[in-house]
PDB file of C-alpha atoms and ligand atoms in Angstrom:
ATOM      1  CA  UNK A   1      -1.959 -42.200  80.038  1.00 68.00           C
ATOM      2  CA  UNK A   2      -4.278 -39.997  81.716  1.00 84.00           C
ATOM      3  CA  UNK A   3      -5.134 -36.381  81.036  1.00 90.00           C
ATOM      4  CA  UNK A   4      -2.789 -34.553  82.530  1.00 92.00           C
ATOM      5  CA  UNK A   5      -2.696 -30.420  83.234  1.00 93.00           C
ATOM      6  CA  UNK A   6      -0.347 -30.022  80.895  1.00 93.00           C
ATOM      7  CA  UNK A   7      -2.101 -31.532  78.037  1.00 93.00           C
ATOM      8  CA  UNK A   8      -5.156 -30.196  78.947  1.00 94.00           C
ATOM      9  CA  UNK A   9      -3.005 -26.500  78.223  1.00 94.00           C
ATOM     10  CA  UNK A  10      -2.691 -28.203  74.520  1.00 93.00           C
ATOM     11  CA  UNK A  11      -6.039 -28.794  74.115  1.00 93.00           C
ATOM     12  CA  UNK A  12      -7.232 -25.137  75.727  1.00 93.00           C
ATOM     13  CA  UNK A  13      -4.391 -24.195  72.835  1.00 94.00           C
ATOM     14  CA  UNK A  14      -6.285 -26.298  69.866  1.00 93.00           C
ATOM     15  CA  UNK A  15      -9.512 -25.161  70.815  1.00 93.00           C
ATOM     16  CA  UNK A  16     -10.396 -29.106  71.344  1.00 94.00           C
ATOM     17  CA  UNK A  17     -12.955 -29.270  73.762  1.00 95.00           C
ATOM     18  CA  UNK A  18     -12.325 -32.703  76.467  1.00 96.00           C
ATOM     19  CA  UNK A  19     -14.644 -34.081  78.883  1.00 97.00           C
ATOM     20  CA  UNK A  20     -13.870 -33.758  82.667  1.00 97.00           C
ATOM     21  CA  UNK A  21     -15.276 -36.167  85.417  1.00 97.00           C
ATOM     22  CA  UNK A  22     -15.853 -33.682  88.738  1.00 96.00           C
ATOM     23  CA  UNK A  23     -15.415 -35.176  91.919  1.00 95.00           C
ATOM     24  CA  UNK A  24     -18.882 -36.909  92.626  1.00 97.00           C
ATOM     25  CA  UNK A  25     -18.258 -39.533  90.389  1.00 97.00           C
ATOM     26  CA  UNK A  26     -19.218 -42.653  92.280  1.00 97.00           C
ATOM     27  CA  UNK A  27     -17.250 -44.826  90.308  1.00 95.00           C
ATOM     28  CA  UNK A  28     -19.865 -46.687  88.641  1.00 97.00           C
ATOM     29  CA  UNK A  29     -18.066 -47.686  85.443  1.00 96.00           C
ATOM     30  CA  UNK A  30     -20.748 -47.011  82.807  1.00 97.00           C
ATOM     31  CA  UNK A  31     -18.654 -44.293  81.060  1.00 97.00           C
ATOM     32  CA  UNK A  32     -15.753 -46.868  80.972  1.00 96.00           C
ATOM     33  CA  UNK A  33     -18.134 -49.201  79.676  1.00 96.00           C
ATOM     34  CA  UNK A  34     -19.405 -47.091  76.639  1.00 95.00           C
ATOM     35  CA  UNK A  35     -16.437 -45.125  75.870  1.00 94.00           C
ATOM     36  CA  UNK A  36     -13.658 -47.529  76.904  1.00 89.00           C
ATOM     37  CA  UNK A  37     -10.947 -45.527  74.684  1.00 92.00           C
ATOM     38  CA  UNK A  38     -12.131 -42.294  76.662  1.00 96.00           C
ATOM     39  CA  UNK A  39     -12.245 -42.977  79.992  1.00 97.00           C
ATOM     40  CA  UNK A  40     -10.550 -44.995  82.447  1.00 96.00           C
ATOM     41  CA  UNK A  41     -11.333 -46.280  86.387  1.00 95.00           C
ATOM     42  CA  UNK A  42      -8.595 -44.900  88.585  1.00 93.00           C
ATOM     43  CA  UNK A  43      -8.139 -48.000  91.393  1.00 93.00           C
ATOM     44  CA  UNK A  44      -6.417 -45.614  93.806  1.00 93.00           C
ATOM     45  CA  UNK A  45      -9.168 -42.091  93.705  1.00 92.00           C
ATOM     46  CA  UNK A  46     -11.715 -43.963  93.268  1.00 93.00           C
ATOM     47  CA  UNK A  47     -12.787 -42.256  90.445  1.00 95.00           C
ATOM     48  CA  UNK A  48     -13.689 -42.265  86.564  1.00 96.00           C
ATOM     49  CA  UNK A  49     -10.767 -40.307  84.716  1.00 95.00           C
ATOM     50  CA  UNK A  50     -10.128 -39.232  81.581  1.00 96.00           C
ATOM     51  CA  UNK A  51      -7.522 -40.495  78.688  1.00 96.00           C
ATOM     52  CA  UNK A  52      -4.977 -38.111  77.557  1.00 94.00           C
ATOM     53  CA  UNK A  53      -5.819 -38.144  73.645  1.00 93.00           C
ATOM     54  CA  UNK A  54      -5.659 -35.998  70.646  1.00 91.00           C
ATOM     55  CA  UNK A  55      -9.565 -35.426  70.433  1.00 92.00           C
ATOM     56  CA  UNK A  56     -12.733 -36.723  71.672  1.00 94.00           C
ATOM     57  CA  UNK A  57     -15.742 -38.555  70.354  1.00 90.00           C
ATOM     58  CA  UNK A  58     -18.325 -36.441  70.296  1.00 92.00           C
ATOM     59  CA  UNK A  59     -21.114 -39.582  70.213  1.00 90.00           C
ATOM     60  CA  UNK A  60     -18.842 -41.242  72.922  1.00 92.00           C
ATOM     61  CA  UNK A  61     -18.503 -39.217  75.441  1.00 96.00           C
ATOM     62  CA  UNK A  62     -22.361 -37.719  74.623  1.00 97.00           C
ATOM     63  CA  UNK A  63     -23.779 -40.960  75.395  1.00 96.00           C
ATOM     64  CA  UNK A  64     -21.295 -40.933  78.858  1.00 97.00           C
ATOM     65  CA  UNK A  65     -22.530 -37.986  79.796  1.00 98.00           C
ATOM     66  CA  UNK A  66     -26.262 -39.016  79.378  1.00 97.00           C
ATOM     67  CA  UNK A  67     -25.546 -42.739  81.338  1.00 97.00           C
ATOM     68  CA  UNK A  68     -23.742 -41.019  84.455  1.00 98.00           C
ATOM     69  CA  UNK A  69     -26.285 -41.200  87.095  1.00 98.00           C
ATOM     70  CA  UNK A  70     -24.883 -38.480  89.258  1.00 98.00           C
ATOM     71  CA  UNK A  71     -24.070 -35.995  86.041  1.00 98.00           C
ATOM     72  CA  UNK A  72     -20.667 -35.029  86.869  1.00 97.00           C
ATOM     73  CA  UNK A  73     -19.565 -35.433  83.298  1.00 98.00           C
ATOM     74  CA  UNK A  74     -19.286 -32.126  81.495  1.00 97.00           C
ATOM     75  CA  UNK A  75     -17.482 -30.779  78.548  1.00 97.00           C
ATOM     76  CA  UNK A  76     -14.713 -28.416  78.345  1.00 95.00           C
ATOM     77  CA  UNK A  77     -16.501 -25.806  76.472  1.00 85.00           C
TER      78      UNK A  77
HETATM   79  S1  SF4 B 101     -20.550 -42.816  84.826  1.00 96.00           S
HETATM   80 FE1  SF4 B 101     -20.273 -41.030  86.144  1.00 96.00          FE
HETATM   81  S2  SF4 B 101     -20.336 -41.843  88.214  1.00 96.00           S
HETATM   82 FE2  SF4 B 101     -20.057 -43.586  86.876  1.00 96.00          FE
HETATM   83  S3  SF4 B 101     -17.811 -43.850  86.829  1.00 96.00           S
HETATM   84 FE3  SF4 B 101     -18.358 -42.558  85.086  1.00 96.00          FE
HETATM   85  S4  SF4 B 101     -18.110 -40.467  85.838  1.00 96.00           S
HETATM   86 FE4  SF4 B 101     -18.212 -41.804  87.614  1.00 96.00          FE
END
């Protein structure tokens, strides 16, 4: 299931911090392919997106951030 608005409210709520993929993602698949559990490619946008979970892995979506090679990975907060 991917992150939806609503859970994203939750997480604002927790003061969990998520990644978010901005629009010039050019659906490369290296973030899928080091944080599988974290991020999924969406067949029909075109573009990386991210899993609705609980928390997120620091490390994991660190080393996303640092292998997207058009740096539209960020962090909530
Ligand atoms: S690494 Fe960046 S450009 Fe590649 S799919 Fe993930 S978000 Fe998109």
């Amino acid at each position: 299931m991917l992150l939806t608005e609503e859970q994203i409210k939750k997480l604002n709520e927790k003061w969990v911090r998520y990644p978010i993929v901005e629009d010039s993602c050019i659906w490369c698949s290296a973030c899928v392919a080091i944080s599988q559990g974290v991020f999924e490619m969406n067949e029909d946008t075109w573009k990386s997106e991210v899993l609705n979970l609980e928390s997120y892995e620091d490390l994991w979506v660190d080393d996303s951030i640092m292998a997207c090679p058009v740096e539209c990975i960020k962090w909530s907060k």
